Amino acid sequence: MFELIKRIVKINPGKLILFASLFYIASAYIIYIIEPQTFPSPFAGFWWVMTTVTTVGFGDYSPTTVPGRMFGIFLYIFGIGLVGIILGKVVDFYTYYGRLKMEGKLAYKGKDHFLIIGWSKSVQKTIEEILLSRDIKTDVVLIDHVKEAPFKHERFHYIRGNPTNTKVLQEANIDRANSVSIFASENDYEVQADGKTLLIASAIERYAVDQKRNIYTIVEITHEDHIRMFQHAGVNEFVLSSESFPQLMTKSMLHHGSSRLFMQLLNHTYGENIWEISPAPSWRIYKDAFDALSEQGANLIADGPDFSIIRRMGDPISEGARLFIICDHATYENLKLQ
């Protein structure tokens, strides 16, 4: 019998479940045949078999004859062992699944996710900002070459591979991503870092053209002179990695305490934040929006990248306008845009 159990352990899960199912059904009919007076139907026998092998043992059915009890002893030894093997296979499956996910070998099946390419300390802070924000419920998918996922979170997924490889991009489900952000390498010189970023951006642009997809790309650039090269790669947004720090220092020197204002707006975990809203149907001009939002504790600051609307309150709100406001999380959650 032990030799049989050893062979069963080596059976693949599908065949094992099929074998176990047939064994338990056969056992139900066997006990029904042995003691029909105790087990009035095969289903009653099946009920007893399952409560026995799972060690529940309700006691509503139990064999009373010697043959029935002998079969019960056999079921205790073999049937319970079979359940243990099945549970072990289930545990092995989840362990194997978890290992594949940690190693970046599982394709991502979700949609509307943020796809990030490249791992660094700044990327970690970006991911933490997204995942720890109470108002953002979007998944984050990372493509990089590190051996194991550098970050653990239920909404974080790691894909290991070359981001210029079409198969890797498809495993990250780039076709259904909200956006693709390419971060510059921290271990390379400016030219090398931007060269790698440009190569990845060009590969994504080529993929988008081949697949006839509109993929929104954001790239980090280390040197301002390289921007014109990225414009030819069809990149939607550029972020200069060295630009924000000196400008923030200058503002702090000229206006003491101003850095705390910028840092608060850049951090979604506390204080006032920047939010995007769609115009209410009843708002015709910017002043309608400004007044309605002010009454609810929010400040209208821009329409897309246009901050000049504060001087054009009488202008009509354009179709497809993207209004940006400043307020805290509670005010944003309770806004009435009727």
CSV table of C-alpha atoms in Angstrom, one decimal:
chain,number,residue,atom,x,y,z
A,1,MET,CA,0.0,0.0,0.0
A,2,PHE,CA,2.8,2.4,0.9
A,3,GLU,CA,4.4,1.8,-2.5
A,4,LEU,CA,1.0,2.7,-4.1
A,5,ILE,CA,0.9,5.9,-2.1
A,6,LYS,CA,4.4,6.8,-3.2
A,7,ARG,CA,3.3,6.4,-6.8
A,8,ILE,CA,0.2,8.5,-6.2
A,9,VAL,CA,2.3,11.3,-4.9
A,10,LYS,CA,4.2,11.5,-8.2
A,11,ILE,CA,0.9,11.7,-10.3
A,12,ASN,CA,0.2,15.1,-11.8
A,13,PRO,CA,-2.6,17.1,-10.0
A,14,GLY,CA,-5.3,16.6,-12.8
A,15,LYS,CA,-4.9,12.8,-12.8
A,16,LEU,CA,-4.7,12.8,-9.0
A,17,ILE,CA,-8.0,14.6,-8.6
A,18,LEU,CA,-9.7,12.3,-11.1
A,19,PHE,CA,-8.3,9.2,-9.3
A,20,ALA,CA,-9.5,10.6,-5.9
A,21,SER,CA,-13.0,11.3,-7.3
A,22,LEU,CA,-13.4,7.8,-8.7
A,23,PHE,CA,-12.0,6.3,-5.5
A,24,TYR,CA,-14.5,8.2,-3.2
A,25,ILE,CA,-17.5,7.5,-5.5
A,26,ALA,CA,-16.5,3.8,-5.7
A,27,SER,CA,-16.1,3.7,-1.9
A,28,ALA,CA,-19.6,5.2,-1.5
A,29,TYR,CA,-21.1,2.4,-3.6
A,30,ILE,CA,-19.0,-0.3,-1.8
A,31,ILE,CA,-20.3,0.8,1.7
A,32,TYR,CA,-23.8,1.0,0.3
A,33,ILE,CA,-23.5,-2.6,-1.0
A,34,ILE,CA,-21.9,-3.9,2.3
A,35,GLU,CA,-24.5,-2.2,4.6
A,36,PRO,CA,-27.7,-1.2,2.7
A,37,GLN,CA,-29.6,-1.2,6.0
A,38,THR,CA,-27.3,1.5,7.4
A,39,PHE,CA,-26.7,3.5,4.2
A,40,PRO,CA,-30.1,3.8,2.5
A,41,SER,CA,-28.6,5.3,-0.7
A,42,PRO,CA,-25.2,5.7,-2.5
A,43,PHE,CA,-25.4,9.4,-1.6
A,44,ALA,CA,-25.6,8.5,2.1
A,45,GLY,CA,-22.5,6.3,1.6
A,46,PHE,CA,-20.8,9.2,-0.2
A,47,TRP,CA,-21.6,11.5,2.7
A,48,TRP,CA,-20.1,9.1,5.1
A,49,VAL,CA,-17.0,8.7,2.9
A,50,MET,CA,-16.4,12.4,2.7
A,51,THR,CA,-16.9,13.1,6.4
A,52,THR,CA,-14.5,10.2,7.2
A,53,VAL,CA,-11.6,11.2,4.9
A,54,THR,CA,-11.9,14.8,5.9
A,55,THR,CA,-11.9,13.8,9.6
A,56,VAL,CA,-15.1,15.7,10.2
A,57,GLY,CA,-17.1,12.7,11.4
A,58,PHE,CA,-20.6,13.9,12.1
A,59,GLY,CA,-21.6,10.5,13.4
A,60,ASP,CA,-25.0,10.5,11.6
A,61,TYR,CA,-23.8,7.4,9.6
A,62,SER,CA,-21.3,4.7,10.7
A,63,PRO,CA,-20.9,1.1,9.7
A,64,THR,CA,-22.2,-1.6,12.2
A,65,THR,CA,-21.0,-4.8,10.6
A,66,VAL,CA,-17.5,-6.3,10.7
A,67,PRO,CA,-17.1,-6.0,6.9
A,68,GLY,CA,-18.3,-2.4,7.0
A,69,ARG,CA,-16.0,-1.5,9.8
A,70,MET,CA,-13.0,-3.2,8.1
A,71,PHE,CA,-13.7,-1.1,5.0
A,72,GLY,CA,-13.9,1.9,7.3
A,73,ILE,CA,-10.4,1.1,8.6
A,74,PHE,CA,-9.1,0.9,5.1
A,75,LEU,CA,-10.8,4.2,4.3
A,76,TYR,CA,-9.1,5.8,7.3
A,77,ILE,CA,-5.7,4.7,6.2
A,78,PHE,CA,-5.9,5.2,2.5
A,79,GLY,CA,-8.6,7.8,2.0
A,80,ILE,CA,-7.3,10.2,4.6
A,81,GLY,CA,-3.8,9.8,3.2
A,82,LEU,CA,-5.2,10.6,-0.3
A,83,VAL,CA,-6.8,13.8,1.0
A,84,GLY,CA,-3.4,14.8,2.6
A,85,ILE,CA,-1.7,14.3,-0.8
A,86,ILE,CA,-4.3,16.4,-2.6
A,87,LEU,CA,-3.9,19.2,0.0
A,88,GLY,CA,-0.1,19.0,-0.4
A,89,LYS,CA,-0.5,19.3,-4.1
A,90,VAL,CA,-2.7,22.4,-3.6
A,91,VAL,CA,-0.1,24.0,-1.3
A,92,ASP,CA,2.7,23.1,-3.8
A,93,PHE,CA,0.7,24.8,-6.5
A,94,TYR,CA,0.3,28.1,-4.6
A,95,THR,CA,4.0,28.0,-3.6
A,96,TYR,CA,5.0,27.5,-7.2
A,97,TYR,CA,2.7,30.2,-8.3
A,98,GLY,CA,4.1,32.6,-5.7
A,99,ARG,CA,7.7,31.7,-6.8
A,100,LEU,CA,6.9,32.4,-10.4
A,101,LYS,CA,5.3,35.7,-9.6
A,102,MET,CA,8.3,36.8,-7.4
A,103,GLU,CA,10.7,35.8,-10.3
A,104,GLY,CA,8.6,37.8,-12.8
A,105,LYS,CA,7.6,34.9,-14.9
A,106,LEU,CA,3.8,35.3,-14.9
A,107,ALA,CA,2.0,37.5,-17.5
A,108,TYR,CA,-0.2,40.3,-16.2
A,109,LYS,CA,-3.9,39.9,-17.3
A,110,GLY,CA,-5.3,43.1,-15.8
A,111,LYS,CA,-6.0,46.4,-17.6
A,112,ASP,CA,-5.8,50.2,-17.0
A,113,HIS,CA,-2.6,49.7,-15.0
A,114,PHE,CA,0.5,51.8,-14.7
A,115,LEU,CA,3.4,50.2,-16.6
A,116,ILE,CA,6.8,51.2,-15.2
A,117,ILE,CA,10.1,50.3,-16.9
A,118,GLY,CA,13.3,50.4,-14.9
A,119,TRP,CA,13.9,49.9,-11.2
A,120,SER,CA,15.7,52.5,-8.9
A,121,LYS,CA,15.1,54.3,-5.6
A,122,SER,CA,13.1,57.0,-7.4
A,123,VAL,CA,10.9,54.3,-9.0
A,124,GLN,CA,10.4,52.7,-5.5
A,125,LYS,CA,9.2,56.1,-4.2
A,126,THR,CA,6.9,56.5,-7.2
A,127,ILE,CA,5.3,53.1,-6.7
A,128,GLU,CA,4.9,53.6,-3.0
A,129,GLU,CA,3.2,57.0,-3.7
A,130,ILE,CA,0.7,55.2,-6.1
A,131,LEU,CA,0.0,52.2,-4.0
A,132,LEU,CA,-0.3,54.0,-0.6
A,133,SER,CA,-2.6,56.7,-2.0
A,134,ARG,CA,-6.1,56.1,-0.8
A,135,ASP,CA,-7.8,57.5,-4.0
A,136,ILE,CA,-5.7,55.4,-6.5
A,137,LYS,CA,-6.8,51.8,-6.9
A,138,THR,CA,-4.8,51.1,-10.1
A,139,ASP,CA,-2.3,48.2,-10.3
A,140,VAL,CA,1.3,48.8,-11.0
A,141,VAL,CA,3.4,46.6,-13.3
A,142,LEU,CA,7.2,46.8,-13.4
A,143,ILE,CA,9.5,45.6,-16.1
A,144,ASP,CA,13.2,45.1,-15.1
A,145,HIS,CA,16.1,42.7,-15.0
A,146,VAL,CA,16.4,42.1,-11.2
A,147,LYS,CA,16.1,38.4,-10.2
A,148,GLU,CA,13.1,38.8,-7.9
A,149,ALA,CA,10.3,41.4,-7.5
A,150,PRO,CA,11.9,44.3,-5.6
A,151,PHE,CA,8.5,45.3,-4.1
A,152,LYS,CA,5.7,43.4,-2.5
A,153,HIS,CA,2.1,44.6,-2.6
A,154,GLU,CA,-1.2,43.0,-3.7
A,155,ARG,CA,-1.5,45.5,-6.5
A,156,PHE,CA,2.1,45.2,-7.7
A,157,HIS,CA,3.1,42.8,-10.5
A,158,TYR,CA,6.7,42.2,-11.7
A,159,ILE,CA,7.7,41.1,-15.2
A,160,ARG,CA,11.4,40.2,-15.7
A,161,GLY,CA,12.8,40.7,-19.1
A,162,ASN,CA,14.0,43.1,-21.8
A,163,PRO,CA,11.5,46.0,-22.3
A,164,THR,CA,12.5,46.3,-26.0
A,165,ASN,CA,11.3,42.7,-26.5
A,166,THR,CA,7.7,42.5,-27.9
A,167,LYS,CA,7.0,39.3,-25.9
A,168,VAL,CA,7.9,41.0,-22.7
A,169,LEU,CA,5.8,44.1,-23.5
A,170,GLN,CA,2.8,41.8,-24.2
A,171,GLU,CA,3.4,39.9,-21.0
A,172,ALA,CA,3.0,43.2,-19.2
A,173,ASN,CA,-0.2,43.7,-21.2
A,174,ILE,CA,1.0,47.0,-22.6
A,175,ASP,CA,-1.9,47.2,-25.0
A,176,ARG,CA,-4.3,47.8,-22.1
A,177,ALA,CA,-2.1,49.9,-19.9
A,178,ASN,CA,-3.2,53.3,-18.7
A,179,SER,CA,0.3,54.7,-19.4
A,180,VAL,CA,3.9,53.6,-19.8
A,181,SER,CA,6.6,55.4,-17.7
A,182,ILE,CA,10.3,54.9,-18.6
A,183,PHE,CA,12.7,55.8,-15.8
A,184,ALA,CA,16.3,56.7,-16.4
A,185,SER,CA,19.0,54.4,-15.1
A,186,GLU,CA,20.8,55.7,-12.0
A,187,ASN,CA,24.0,53.8,-12.7
A,188,ASP,CA,24.8,55.3,-16.1
A,189,TYR,CA,26.1,58.7,-17.3
A,190,GLU,CA,23.6,61.1,-18.8
A,191,VAL,CA,24.3,60.1,-22.4
A,192,GLN,CA,24.1,56.4,-21.6
A,193,ALA,CA,21.0,56.7,-19.5
A,194,ASP,CA,19.1,58.7,-22.0
A,195,GLY,CA,20.3,56.5,-24.8
A,196,LYS,CA,18.8,53.4,-23.1
A,197,THR,CA,15.6,55.3,-22.4
A,198,LEU,CA,15.4,56.4,-26.1
A,199,LEU,CA,15.9,52.9,-27.3
A,200,ILE,CA,13.1,51.6,-25.1
A,201,ALA,CA,10.8,54.5,-26.1
A,202,SER,CA,11.5,53.8,-29.7
A,203,ALA,CA,10.7,50.1,-29.3
A,204,ILE,CA,7.4,51.0,-27.6
A,205,GLU,CA,6.6,53.5,-30.4
A,206,ARG,CA,7.3,50.8,-33.0
A,207,TYR,CA,5.2,48.3,-31.2
A,208,ALA,CA,2.3,50.9,-31.0
A,209,VAL,CA,2.5,51.5,-34.7
A,210,ASP,CA,2.6,47.8,-35.6
A,211,GLN,CA,-0.3,47.0,-33.3
A,212,LYS,CA,-2.2,50.2,-34.3
A,213,ARG,CA,-2.4,51.2,-30.6
A,214,ASN,CA,-2.3,54.6,-28.9
A,215,ILE,CA,0.1,54.0,-26.0
A,216,TYR,CA,0.7,57.0,-23.7
A,217,THR,CA,4.4,57.2,-22.8
A,218,ILE,CA,6.1,59.3,-20.1
A,219,VAL,CA,9.9,59.3,-19.9
A,220,GLU,CA,12.5,60.6,-17.5
A,221,ILE,CA,15.3,62.5,-19.2
A,222,THR,CA,18.6,63.3,-17.5
A,223,HIS,CA,19.7,66.1,-19.9
A,224,GLU,CA,17.6,68.9,-21.4
A,225,ASP,CA,19.5,68.8,-24.7
A,226,HIS,CA,18.2,65.3,-25.4
A,227,ILE,CA,14.5,66.3,-25.4
A,228,ARG,CA,14.4,66.9,-29.2
A,229,MET,CA,15.5,63.3,-29.8
A,230,PHE,CA,12.7,61.9,-27.8
A,231,GLN,CA,10.2,64.1,-29.6
A,232,HIS,CA,10.9,62.0,-32.8
A,233,ALA,CA,10.1,58.8,-30.8
A,234,GLY,CA,6.5,59.9,-30.2
A,235,VAL,CA,6.9,60.4,-26.5
A,236,ASN,CA,3.9,62.1,-24.9
A,237,GLU,CA,5.5,63.7,-21.8
A,238,PHE,CA,9.1,64.4,-20.6
A,239,VAL,CA,10.3,64.8,-17.1
A,240,LEU,CA,13.8,66.2,-16.5
A,241,SER,CA,15.2,64.4,-13.5
A,242,SER,CA,17.7,67.2,-12.7
A,243,GLU,CA,15.3,70.1,-13.3
A,244,SER,CA,13.0,70.0,-10.2
A,245,PHE,CA,15.6,70.1,-7.5
A,246,PRO,CA,17.4,73.3,-8.4
A,247,GLN,CA,14.1,75.0,-9.2
A,248,LEU,CA,12.7,73.9,-5.8
A,249,MET,CA,15.9,75.2,-4.0
A,250,THR,CA,15.6,78.5,-5.8
A,251,LYS,CA,11.9,78.9,-4.8
A,252,SER,CA,12.9,78.1,-1.2
A,253,MET,CA,15.7,80.7,-1.2
A,254,LEU,CA,13.4,83.4,-2.6
A,255,HIS,CA,10.3,82.5,-0.6
A,256,HIS,CA,11.1,80.8,2.7
A,257,GLY,CA,8.8,77.8,3.4
A,258,SER,CA,7.6,77.5,-0.2
A,259,SER,CA,9.2,74.0,-0.5
A,260,ARG,CA,6.7,72.7,2.0
A,261,LEU,CA,3.9,73.8,-0.3
A,262,PHE,CA,5.3,71.9,-3.2
A,263,MET,CA,6.1,68.8,-1.2
A,264,GLN,CA,2.6,68.7,0.1
A,265,LEU,CA,1.1,68.9,-3.4
A,266,LEU,CA,3.5,66.2,-4.6
A,267,ASN,CA,2.6,63.8,-1.8
A,268,HIS,CA,-0.9,62.1,-1.9
A,269,THR,CA,-0.7,60.7,1.7
A,270,TYR,CA,-1.4,63.9,3.6
A,271,GLY,CA,-2.6,67.5,3.3
A,272,GLU,CA,-3.9,69.3,0.3
A,273,ASN,CA,-3.5,67.6,-3.1
A,274,ILE,CA,-4.0,68.2,-6.8
A,275,TRP,CA,-7.0,66.4,-8.3
A,276,GLU,CA,-8.5,66.1,-11.8
A,277,ILE,CA,-12.2,66.4,-12.3
A,278,SER,CA,-14.6,66.6,-15.3
A,279,PRO,CA,-16.8,69.7,-15.6
A,280,ALA,CA,-20.4,69.5,-14.3
A,281,PRO,CA,-23.1,69.8,-17.0
A,282,SER,CA,-24.4,73.0,-15.5
A,283,TRP,CA,-21.1,74.8,-15.7
A,284,ARG,CA,-20.9,77.0,-18.9
A,285,ILE,CA,-18.0,79.3,-18.0
A,286,TYR,CA,-15.0,78.9,-15.8
A,287,LYS,CA,-16.5,81.2,-13.2
A,288,ASP,CA,-19.4,78.8,-12.8
A,289,ALA,CA,-16.9,76.1,-12.0
A,290,PHE,CA,-14.8,78.3,-9.8
A,291,ASP,CA,-17.8,79.5,-7.7
A,292,ALA,CA,-19.3,76.0,-7.3
A,293,LEU,CA,-16.0,74.5,-6.3
A,294,SER,CA,-15.1,77.3,-3.9
A,295,GLU,CA,-18.4,76.8,-2.0
A,296,GLN,CA,-17.4,73.2,-1.5
A,297,GLY,CA,-13.9,74.0,-0.2
A,298,ALA,CA,-11.9,73.3,-3.5
A,299,ASN,CA,-9.8,75.7,-5.6
A,300,LEU,CA,-9.9,75.6,-9.4
A,301,ILE,CA,-6.4,76.2,-10.6
A,302,ALA,CA,-6.1,75.0,-14.3
A,303,ASP,CA,-7.7,73.5,-17.3
A,304,GLY,CA,-5.1,70.9,-18.4
A,305,PRO,CA,-1.7,72.7,-18.4
A,306,ASP,CA,-3.4,76.1,-18.7
A,307,PHE,CA,-3.1,78.1,-15.5
A,308,SER,CA,-4.4,81.3,-17.1
A,309,ILE,CA,-8.1,80.5,-16.7
A,310,ILE,CA,-8.1,82.4,-13.4
A,311,ARG,CA,-7.8,85.6,-15.6
A,312,ARG,CA,-10.4,84.3,-18.0
A,313,MET,CA,-13.3,83.5,-15.8
A,314,GLY,CA,-15.8,84.6,-18.4
A,315,ASP,CA,-14.5,82.2,-21.1
A,316,PRO,CA,-16.6,79.2,-21.9
A,317,ILE,CA,-15.4,75.8,-20.7
A,318,SER,CA,-14.2,73.8,-23.7
A,319,GLU,CA,-15.5,70.4,-24.6
A,320,GLY,CA,-13.4,67.7,-23.1
A,321,ALA,CA,-11.9,70.1,-20.5
A,322,ARG,CA,-9.7,68.6,-17.8
A,323,LEU,CA,-10.1,70.7,-14.7
A,324,PHE,CA,-7.5,70.6,-11.9
A,325,ILE,CA,-8.3,71.6,-8.4
A,326,ILE,CA,-6.6,71.7,-5.0
A,327,CYS,CA,-8.3,70.4,-1.9
A,328,ASP,CA,-7.9,67.6,0.7
A,329,HIS,CA,-9.0,64.0,0.2
A,330,ALA,CA,-12.3,64.4,2.2
A,331,THR,CA,-13.4,67.4,0.2
A,332,TYR,CA,-12.6,65.6,-3.1
A,333,GLU,CA,-14.6,62.6,-2.1
A,334,ASN,CA,-17.6,64.7,-1.2
A,335,LEU,CA,-17.6,66.9,-4.3
A,336,LYS,CA,-21.0,67.3,-5.9
A,337,LEU,CA,-20.5,67.8,-9.6
A,338,GLN,CA,-24.1,68.0,-10.7
